[in-house]
């Protein structure tokens, strides 16, 4: 957590001679918005350029400016979601407020908790995240080859709940943790008395 703004990958294919494989440096280049690296890199499978592809996904992290804030403010650090290539650390796709393949104007607070993927068919369909501004995000990832072929159409979605919009100190809401995700089935029920049908 407070250890810095970088991610490091080790090549341990030879257990007797592990070596540094790559480093992601926060604050520069493709990772300009990357703050303190609080979230875990998640190894997931997505539909990418028409193929099921293993990737690493992680959140933008923490901005130390939050230490002294008593209410929500706009930040340019930590407010991003990244997807990289496992073998190299190369950026494949990014969501943020100012740059990246999916620009979300309201993504102006750091995301420090782990991302939550939802997978129904072997690759991730949906990502959920919560930020330090009291917002909850949902991103829908491409499930069709033609959409997955372009980083610009790889993901859609955005803000689904804003619980921190009342920017007073007394009502300040921040999410440091990961959202919980539960699955439920939906069925149609018939009321035999009235003949009405209901979904639940």
CSV table of N, CA and C in Angstrom, one decimal, residues 4-132:
chain,number,residue,atom,x,y,z
A,4,UNK,N,4.6,2.6,-2.5
A,4,UNK,CA,5.1,3.3,-3.7
A,4,UNK,C,4.1,3.2,-4.9
A,5,UNK,N,4.5,3.6,-6.1
A,5,UNK,CA,3.6,3.7,-7.2
A,5,UNK,C,3.9,2.7,-8.3
A,6,UNK,N,4.7,1.7,-8.1
A,6,UNK,CA,5.1,0.7,-9.1
A,6,UNK,C,4.5,-0.6,-8.9
A,7,UNK,N,4.4,-1.4,-10.0
A,7,UNK,CA,4.2,-2.8,-9.9
A,7,UNK,C,5.4,-3.6,-10.5
A,8,UNK,N,5.7,-4.7,-9.9
A,8,UNK,CA,6.9,-5.5,-10.3
A,8,UNK,C,6.4,-6.9,-10.6
A,9,UNK,N,6.9,-7.5,-11.7
A,9,UNK,CA,6.6,-8.9,-12.1
A,9,UNK,C,7.9,-9.7,-12.0
A,10,UNK,N,7.9,-10.9,-11.4
A,10,UNK,CA,9.0,-11.7,-11.4
A,10,UNK,C,8.8,-13.0,-12.3
A,11,UNK,N,9.8,-13.3,-13.0
A,11,UNK,CA,9.8,-14.6,-13.8
A,11,UNK,C,10.4,-15.7,-12.9
A,12,UNK,N,9.5,-16.6,-12.4
A,12,UNK,CA,10.0,-17.7,-11.5
A,12,UNK,C,9.9,-19.0,-12.2
A,13,UNK,N,10.0,-19.0,-13.6
A,13,UNK,CA,10.0,-20.3,-14.3
A,13,UNK,C,11.1,-21.2,-13.9
A,14,UNK,N,12.2,-20.6,-13.5
A,14,UNK,CA,13.4,-21.3,-12.9
A,14,UNK,C,13.4,-20.9,-11.4
A,15,UNK,N,12.9,-21.8,-10.5
A,15,UNK,CA,12.8,-21.4,-9.1
A,15,UNK,C,14.1,-21.2,-8.5
A,16,UNK,N,15.2,-21.7,-9.0
A,16,UNK,CA,16.5,-21.5,-8.4
A,16,UNK,C,17.1,-20.2,-8.9
A,17,UNK,N,16.5,-19.6,-10.0
A,17,UNK,CA,17.1,-18.3,-10.5
A,17,UNK,C,16.0,-17.4,-10.9
A,18,UNK,N,15.2,-16.9,-10.0
A,18,UNK,CA,14.1,-15.9,-10.3
A,18,UNK,C,14.7,-14.6,-10.8
A,19,UNK,N,14.0,-14.0,-11.7
A,19,UNK,CA,14.5,-12.7,-12.2
A,19,UNK,C,13.4,-11.7,-12.4
A,20,UNK,N,13.7,-10.5,-12.5
A,20,UNK,CA,12.8,-9.4,-12.7
A,20,UNK,C,12.3,-9.5,-14.2
A,21,UNK,N,11.0,-9.6,-14.4
A,21,UNK,CA,10.5,-9.7,-15.8
A,21,UNK,C,10.2,-8.3,-16.3
A,22,UNK,N,9.5,-7.5,-15.5
A,22,UNK,CA,9.2,-6.1,-16.0
A,22,UNK,C,8.7,-5.3,-14.8
A,23,UNK,N,8.7,-4.0,-15.0
A,23,UNK,CA,8.2,-3.0,-14.0
A,23,UNK,C,7.3,-2.0,-14.7
A,24,UNK,N,6.2,-1.7,-14.0
A,24,UNK,CA,5.3,-0.6,-14.4
A,24,UNK,C,5.5,0.5,-13.4
A,25,UNK,N,5.9,1.7,-13.9
A,25,UNK,CA,6.2,2.9,-13.1
A,25,UNK,C,5.0,3.8,-13.1
A,26,UNK,N,4.4,4.1,-12.0
A,26,UNK,CA,3.3,5.0,-11.9
A,26,UNK,C,3.8,6.4,-12.1
A,27,UNK,N,3.0,7.3,-12.7
A,27,UNK,CA,3.3,8.7,-12.9
A,27,UNK,C,3.9,9.0,-14.2
A,28,UNK,N,4.1,8.1,-15.1
A,28,UNK,CA,4.7,8.4,-16.4
A,28,UNK,C,4.1,7.6,-17.5
A,29,UNK,N,4.2,8.1,-18.7
A,29,UNK,CA,3.8,7.4,-19.9
A,29,UNK,C,2.3,7.0,-19.8
A,30,UNK,N,2.1,5.7,-20.2
A,30,UNK,CA,0.7,5.1,-20.2
A,30,UNK,C,0.1,5.0,-18.8
A,31,UNK,N,1.0,5.1,-17.8
A,31,UNK,CA,0.5,5.0,-16.4
A,31,UNK,C,0.6,6.3,-15.6
A,32,UNK,N,0.4,7.4,-16.3
A,32,UNK,CA,0.5,8.7,-15.6
A,32,UNK,C,-0.5,8.9,-14.5
A,33,UNK,N,-1.6,8.2,-14.5
A,33,UNK,CA,-2.6,8.4,-13.4
A,33,UNK,C,-2.4,7.4,-12.3
A,34,UNK,N,-1.5,6.5,-12.4
A,34,UNK,CA,-1.3,5.4,-11.4
A,34,UNK,C,-0.7,6.0,-10.1
A,35,UNK,N,-1.5,5.8,-9.1
A,35,UNK,CA,-1.1,6.3,-7.8
A,35,UNK,C,-0.4,5.1,-7.0
A,36,UNK,N,-0.5,5.3,-5.6
A,36,UNK,CA,0.1,4.2,-4.8
A,36,UNK,C,-0.7,2.9,-5.1
A,37,UNK,N,0.0,1.8,-5.3
A,37,UNK,CA,-0.5,0.6,-5.8
A,37,UNK,C,-1.2,-0.3,-4.7
A,38,UNK,N,-2.4,0.0,-4.4
A,38,UNK,CA,-3.1,-0.6,-3.3
A,38,UNK,C,-3.9,-1.9,-3.8
A,39,UNK,N,-4.3,-1.9,-5.1
A,39,UNK,CA,-5.1,-3.0,-5.5
A,39,UNK,C,-4.3,-4.1,-6.1
A,40,UNK,N,-4.8,-5.4,-6.0
A,40,UNK,CA,-4.1,-6.5,-6.6
A,40,UNK,C,-4.3,-6.6,-8.1
A,41,UNK,N,-3.3,-7.0,-8.8
A,41,UNK,CA,-3.4,-7.3,-10.2
A,41,UNK,C,-4.2,-8.6,-10.3
A,42,UNK,N,-5.3,-8.5,-11.0
A,42,UNK,CA,-6.2,-9.7,-11.2
A,42,UNK,C,-5.9,-10.4,-12.5
A,43,UNK,N,-5.5,-11.7,-12.4
A,43,UNK,CA,-5.4,-12.5,-13.7
A,43,UNK,C,-6.7,-12.9,-14.2
A,44,UNK,N,-7.2,-12.4,-15.3
A,44,UNK,CA,-8.5,-12.8,-15.8
A,44,UNK,C,-8.4,-13.1,-17.3
A,45,UNK,N,-9.4,-13.7,-17.8
A,45,UNK,CA,-9.5,-13.9,-19.3
A,45,UNK,C,-10.6,-13.0,-19.9
A,46,UNK,N,-10.3,-12.3,-21.0
A,46,UNK,CA,-11.2,-11.5,-21.7
A,46,UNK,C,-11.3,-11.9,-23.1
A,47,UNK,N,-12.3,-11.4,-23.8
A,47,UNK,CA,-12.4,-11.5,-25.3
A,47,UNK,C,-11.6,-10.3,-25.8
A,48,UNK,N,-10.5,-10.5,-26.4
A,48,UNK,CA,-9.6,-9.4,-26.9
A,48,UNK,C,-9.1,-9.7,-28.3
A,49,UNK,N,-9.5,-8.9,-29.2
A,49,UNK,CA,-9.2,-9.0,-30.6
A,49,UNK,C,-9.6,-10.4,-31.2
A,50,UNK,N,-10.8,-10.8,-30.7
A,50,UNK,CA,-11.5,-12.0,-31.3
A,50,UNK,C,-11.0,-13.3,-30.6
A,51,UNK,N,-10.2,-13.2,-29.6
A,51,UNK,CA,-9.7,-14.5,-28.9
A,51,UNK,C,-9.8,-14.3,-27.4
A,52,UNK,N,-10.1,-15.4,-26.8
A,52,UNK,CA,-10.0,-15.4,-25.3
A,52,UNK,C,-8.5,-15.3,-24.9
A,53,UNK,N,-8.2,-14.2,-24.2
A,53,UNK,CA,-6.9,-13.8,-23.9
A,53,UNK,C,-6.7,-13.6,-22.4
A,54,UNK,N,-5.6,-14.1,-21.9
A,54,UNK,CA,-5.2,-13.9,-20.4
A,54,UNK,C,-4.6,-12.5,-20.3
A,55,UNK,N,-5.1,-11.7,-19.3
A,55,UNK,CA,-4.6,-10.4,-19.1
A,55,UNK,C,-4.5,-10.1,-17.6
A,56,UNK,N,-3.9,-9.0,-17.2
A,56,UNK,CA,-3.9,-8.6,-15.8
A,56,UNK,C,-4.7,-7.2,-15.8
A,57,UNK,N,-5.6,-7.1,-14.8
A,57,UNK,CA,-6.4,-5.9,-14.6
A,57,UNK,C,-6.2,-5.4,-13.2
A,58,UNK,N,-6.1,-4.0,-13.0
A,58,UNK,CA,-5.9,-3.4,-11.7
A,58,UNK,C,-6.4,-2.0,-11.7
A,59,UNK,N,-6.6,-1.5,-10.5
A,59,UNK,CA,-7.2,-0.1,-10.3
A,59,UNK,C,-6.0,0.9,-10.2
A,60,UNK,N,-6.4,2.1,-10.3
A,60,UNK,CA,-5.5,3.2,-10.3
A,60,UNK,C,-4.8,3.6,-9.1
A,61,UNK,N,-5.3,3.2,-7.9
A,61,UNK,CA,-4.6,3.4,-6.6
A,61,UNK,C,-5.0,4.6,-5.9
A,62,UNK,N,-4.1,5.0,-4.9
A,62,UNK,CA,-4.3,6.0,-3.9
A,62,UNK,C,-3.5,7.3,-4.2
A,63,UNK,N,-4.1,8.4,-4.0
A,63,UNK,CA,-3.5,9.7,-4.1
A,63,UNK,C,-3.3,10.2,-2.6
A,64,UNK,N,-2.0,10.5,-2.2
A,64,UNK,CA,-1.8,11.0,-0.9
A,64,UNK,C,-2.5,12.3,-0.5
A,65,UNK,N,-2.9,13.0,-1.6
A,65,UNK,CA,-3.7,14.2,-1.3
A,65,UNK,C,-5.0,13.9,-0.5
A,66,UNK,N,-5.4,12.7,-0.6
A,66,UNK,CA,-6.6,12.3,0.1
A,66,UNK,C,-6.4,12.3,1.6
A,67,UNK,N,-5.2,12.3,2.1
A,67,UNK,CA,-4.9,12.2,3.5
A,67,UNK,C,-5.5,13.4,4.2
A,68,UNK,N,-5.5,14.6,3.6
A,68,UNK,CA,-5.9,15.8,4.2
A,68,UNK,C,-7.3,16.3,3.8
A,69,UNK,N,-8.0,15.5,2.9
A,69,UNK,CA,-9.3,15.9,2.4
A,69,UNK,C,-10.4,15.4,3.4
A,70,UNK,N,-11.4,16.3,3.7
A,70,UNK,CA,-12.5,15.9,4.5
A,70,UNK,C,-13.8,15.8,3.7
A,71,UNK,N,-13.7,16.1,2.4
A,71,UNK,CA,-14.8,15.9,1.5
A,71,UNK,C,-14.3,15.6,0.1
A,72,UNK,N,-15.2,15.2,-0.8
A,72,UNK,CA,-14.7,14.8,-2.1
A,72,UNK,C,-14.2,15.9,-2.9
A,73,UNK,N,-13.0,15.7,-3.5
A,73,UNK,CA,-12.4,16.6,-4.4
A,73,UNK,C,-11.9,15.9,-5.7
A,74,UNK,N,-11.6,16.7,-6.7
A,74,UNK,CA,-11.2,16.1,-8.0
A,74,UNK,C,-9.7,15.8,-8.0
A,75,UNK,N,-9.4,14.6,-8.4
A,75,UNK,CA,-8.0,14.1,-8.5
A,75,UNK,C,-7.6,13.7,-9.9
A,76,UNK,N,-6.3,13.8,-10.1
A,76,UNK,CA,-5.8,13.3,-11.4
A,76,UNK,C,-4.8,12.1,-11.2
A,77,UNK,N,-4.9,11.5,-10.0
A,77,UNK,CA,-4.0,10.4,-9.7
A,77,UNK,C,-4.9,9.3,-9.0
A,78,UNK,N,-4.8,8.1,-9.5
A,78,UNK,CA,-5.6,7.0,-9.0
A,78,UNK,C,-6.9,6.7,-9.7
A,79,UNK,N,-7.3,7.7,-10.5
A,79,UNK,CA,-8.6,7.6,-11.1
A,79,UNK,C,-8.6,6.9,-12.5
A,80,UNK,N,-8.3,5.6,-12.5
A,80,UNK,CA,-8.1,4.9,-13.7
A,80,UNK,C,-8.3,3.4,-13.5
A,81,UNK,N,-8.6,2.6,-14.5
A,81,UNK,CA,-8.6,1.2,-14.5
A,81,UNK,C,-7.7,0.7,-15.7
A,82,UNK,N,-6.8,-0.2,-15.4
A,82,UNK,CA,-5.8,-0.7,-16.4
A,82,UNK,C,-6.0,-2.1,-16.8
A,83,UNK,N,-5.6,-2.5,-18.0
A,83,UNK,CA,-5.5,-3.9,-18.5
A,83,UNK,C,-4.1,-4.0,-19.2
A,84,UNK,N,-3.3,-4.9,-18.7
A,84,UNK,CA,-2.0,-5.1,-19.3
A,84,UNK,C,-1.7,-6.5,-19.7
A,85,UNK,N,-0.7,-6.7,-20.6
A,85,UNK,CA,-0.2,-8.0,-21.0
A,85,UNK,C,0.6,-8.7,-20.0
A,86,UNK,N,0.3,-9.9,-19.6
A,86,UNK,CA,1.0,-10.5,-18.5
A,86,UNK,C,2.5,-10.7,-18.7
A,87,UNK,N,2.9,-11.0,-20.0
A,87,UNK,CA,4.3,-11.4,-20.2
A,87,UNK,C,5.2,-10.2,-20.3
A,88,UNK,N,4.6,-9.0,-20.5
A,88,UNK,CA,5.5,-7.8,-20.7
A,88,UNK,C,5.1,-6.6,-19.9
A,89,UNK,N,3.9,-6.6,-19.3
A,89,UNK,CA,3.4,-5.4,-18.6
A,89,UNK,C,2.9,-4.3,-19.5
A,90,UNK,N,2.9,-4.6,-20.8
A,90,UNK,CA,2.4,-3.5,-21.8
A,90,UNK,C,1.0,-3.2,-21.6
A,91,UNK,N,0.6,-1.9,-21.7
A,91,UNK,CA,-0.7,-1.5,-21.6
A,91,UNK,C,-1.5,-1.9,-22.8
A,92,UNK,N,-2.7,-2.6,-22.6
A,92,UNK,CA,-3.5,-2.9,-23.7
A,92,UNK,C,-4.8,-2.0,-23.7
A,93,UNK,N,-5.2,-1.6,-22.6
A,93,UNK,CA,-6.5,-0.8,-22.5
A,93,UNK,C,-6.6,-0.1,-21.2
A,94,UNK,N,-7.2,1.1,-21.2
A,94,UNK,CA,-7.3,1.9,-20.0
A,94,UNK,C,-8.6,2.7,-20.0
A,95,UNK,N,-9.2,2.8,-18.8
A,95,UNK,CA,-10.4,3.7,-18.6
A,95,UNK,C,-9.9,4.8,-17.6
A,96,UNK,N,-10.2,6.1,-18.0
A,96,UNK,CA,-9.9,7.2,-17.1
A,96,UNK,C,-10.7,8.4,-17.5
A,97,UNK,N,-10.5,9.5,-16.7
A,97,UNK,CA,-11.3,10.7,-17.0
A,97,UNK,C,-10.7,11.5,-18.2
A,98,UNK,N,-9.4,11.4,-18.4
A,98,UNK,CA,-8.8,12.3,-19.3
A,98,UNK,C,-8.1,11.7,-20.5
A,99,UNK,N,-7.7,10.4,-20.4
A,99,UNK,CA,-7.1,9.7,-21.5
A,99,UNK,C,-7.4,8.2,-21.4
A,100,UNK,N,-7.1,7.5,-22.5
A,100,UNK,CA,-7.4,6.1,-22.5
A,100,UNK,C,-8.4,5.7,-23.5
A,101,UNK,N,-8.8,4.5,-23.6
A,101,UNK,CA,-9.7,4.0,-24.6
A,101,UNK,C,-11.1,4.2,-24.2
A,102,UNK,N,-11.4,4.4,-22.9
A,102,UNK,CA,-12.8,4.7,-22.4
A,102,UNK,C,-12.6,5.9,-21.5
A,103,UNK,N,-13.1,7.0,-21.9
A,103,UNK,CA,-13.0,8.3,-21.1
A,103,UNK,C,-14.4,8.4,-20.4
A,104,UNK,N,-14.2,8.5,-19.1
A,104,UNK,CA,-15.4,8.7,-18.2
A,104,UNK,C,-15.2,9.9,-17.4
A,105,UNK,N,-15.9,11.0,-17.7
A,105,UNK,CA,-15.7,12.3,-17.2
A,105,UNK,C,-15.8,12.4,-15.7
A,106,UNK,N,-16.6,11.5,-15.1
A,106,UNK,CA,-16.8,11.6,-13.6
A,106,UNK,C,-15.8,10.7,-12.9
A,107,UNK,N,-14.9,10.1,-13.5
A,107,UNK,CA,-13.9,9.2,-12.9
A,107,UNK,C,-12.8,10.1,-12.4
A,108,UNK,N,-13.1,10.8,-11.3
A,108,UNK,CA,-12.1,11.8,-10.8
A,108,UNK,C,-11.6,11.5,-9.4
A,109,UNK,N,-11.9,10.3,-8.9
A,109,UNK,CA,-11.4,9.9,-7.6
A,109,UNK,C,-10.6,8.6,-7.7
A,110,UNK,N,-9.7,8.4,-6.8
A,110,UNK,CA,-8.9,7.2,-6.8
A,110,UNK,C,-9.7,5.9,-6.6
A,111,UNK,N,-9.3,4.8,-7.2
A,111,UNK,CA,-9.9,3.5,-7.0
A,111,UNK,C,-8.8,2.7,-6.3
A,112,UNK,N,-9.0,2.4,-5.0
A,112,UNK,CA,-8.0,1.7,-4.3
A,112,UNK,C,-8.3,0.2,-4.0
A,113,UNK,N,-9.6,-0.2,-4.0
A,113,UNK,CA,-9.9,-1.6,-3.8
A,113,UNK,C,-9.7,-2.4,-5.0
A,114,UNK,N,-9.7,-3.7,-4.9
A,114,UNK,CA,-9.6,-4.6,-6.0
A,114,UNK,C,-10.8,-4.5,-7.0
A,115,UNK,N,-10.6,-4.7,-8.2
A,115,UNK,CA,-11.7,-4.8,-9.2
A,115,UNK,C,-12.4,-6.1,-9.0
A,116,UNK,N,-13.7,-6.1,-9.3
A,116,UNK,CA,-14.5,-7.3,-9.2
A,116,UNK,C,-15.0,-7.7,-10.6
A,117,UNK,N,-14.5,-8.8,-11.1
A,117,UNK,CA,-15.0,-9.3,-12.4
A,117,UNK,C,-16.1,-10.3,-12.3
A,118,UNK,N,-17.0,-10.2,-13.3
A,118,UNK,CA,-18.1,-11.2,-13.4
A,118,UNK,C,-18.0,-11.9,-14.7
A,119,UNK,N,-18.0,-13.3,-14.6
A,119,UNK,CA,-17.7,-14.1,-15.7
A,119,UNK,C,-18.8,-15.2,-15.8
A,120,UNK,N,-19.5,-15.2,-17.0
A,120,UNK,CA,-20.6,-16.2,-17.2
A,120,UNK,C,-20.3,-17.2,-18.2
A,121,UNK,N,-19.2,-17.0,-19.0
A,121,UNK,CA,-19.0,-17.9,-20.2
A,121,UNK,C,-17.5,-18.1,-20.5
A,122,UNK,N,-16.6,-18.0,-19.5
A,122,UNK,CA,-15.2,-18.3,-19.7
A,122,UNK,C,-14.4,-17.1,-19.9
A,123,UNK,N,-15.0,-15.9,-20.2
A,123,UNK,CA,-14.2,-14.6,-20.2
A,123,UNK,C,-15.1,-13.6,-19.5
A,124,UNK,N,-14.4,-12.6,-19.0
A,124,UNK,CA,-15.1,-11.6,-18.1
A,124,UNK,C,-16.1,-10.8,-18.9
A,125,UNK,N,-17.3,-10.7,-18.4
A,125,UNK,CA,-18.4,-9.9,-19.0
A,125,UNK,C,-18.4,-8.5,-18.5
A,126,UNK,N,-18.2,-8.4,-17.2
A,126,UNK,CA,-18.5,-7.1,-16.5
A,126,UNK,C,-17.5,-6.9,-15.4
A,127,UNK,N,-17.1,-5.7,-15.2
A,127,UNK,CA,-16.2,-5.3,-14.1
A,127,UNK,C,-16.9,-4.3,-13.2
A,128,UNK,N,-16.7,-4.4,-11.9
A,128,UNK,CA,-17.3,-3.5,-10.9
A,128,UNK,C,-16.1,-2.9,-10.1
A,129,UNK,N,-16.3,-1.6,-9.7
A,129,UNK,CA,-15.3,-0.9,-8.9
A,129,UNK,C,-16.0,0.2,-8.1
A,130,UNK,N,-15.3,0.5,-7.0
A,130,UNK,CA,-15.8,1.6,-6.2
A,130,UNK,C,-14.6,2.6,-5.9
A,131,UNK,N,-14.9,3.9,-5.8
A,131,UNK,CA,-13.8,4.8,-5.7
A,131,UNK,C,-13.9,5.7,-4.4
A,132,UNK,N,-12.9,6.5,-4.2
A,132,UNK,CA,-12.9,7.3,-2.9
A,132,UNK,C,-13.8,8.5,-3.0
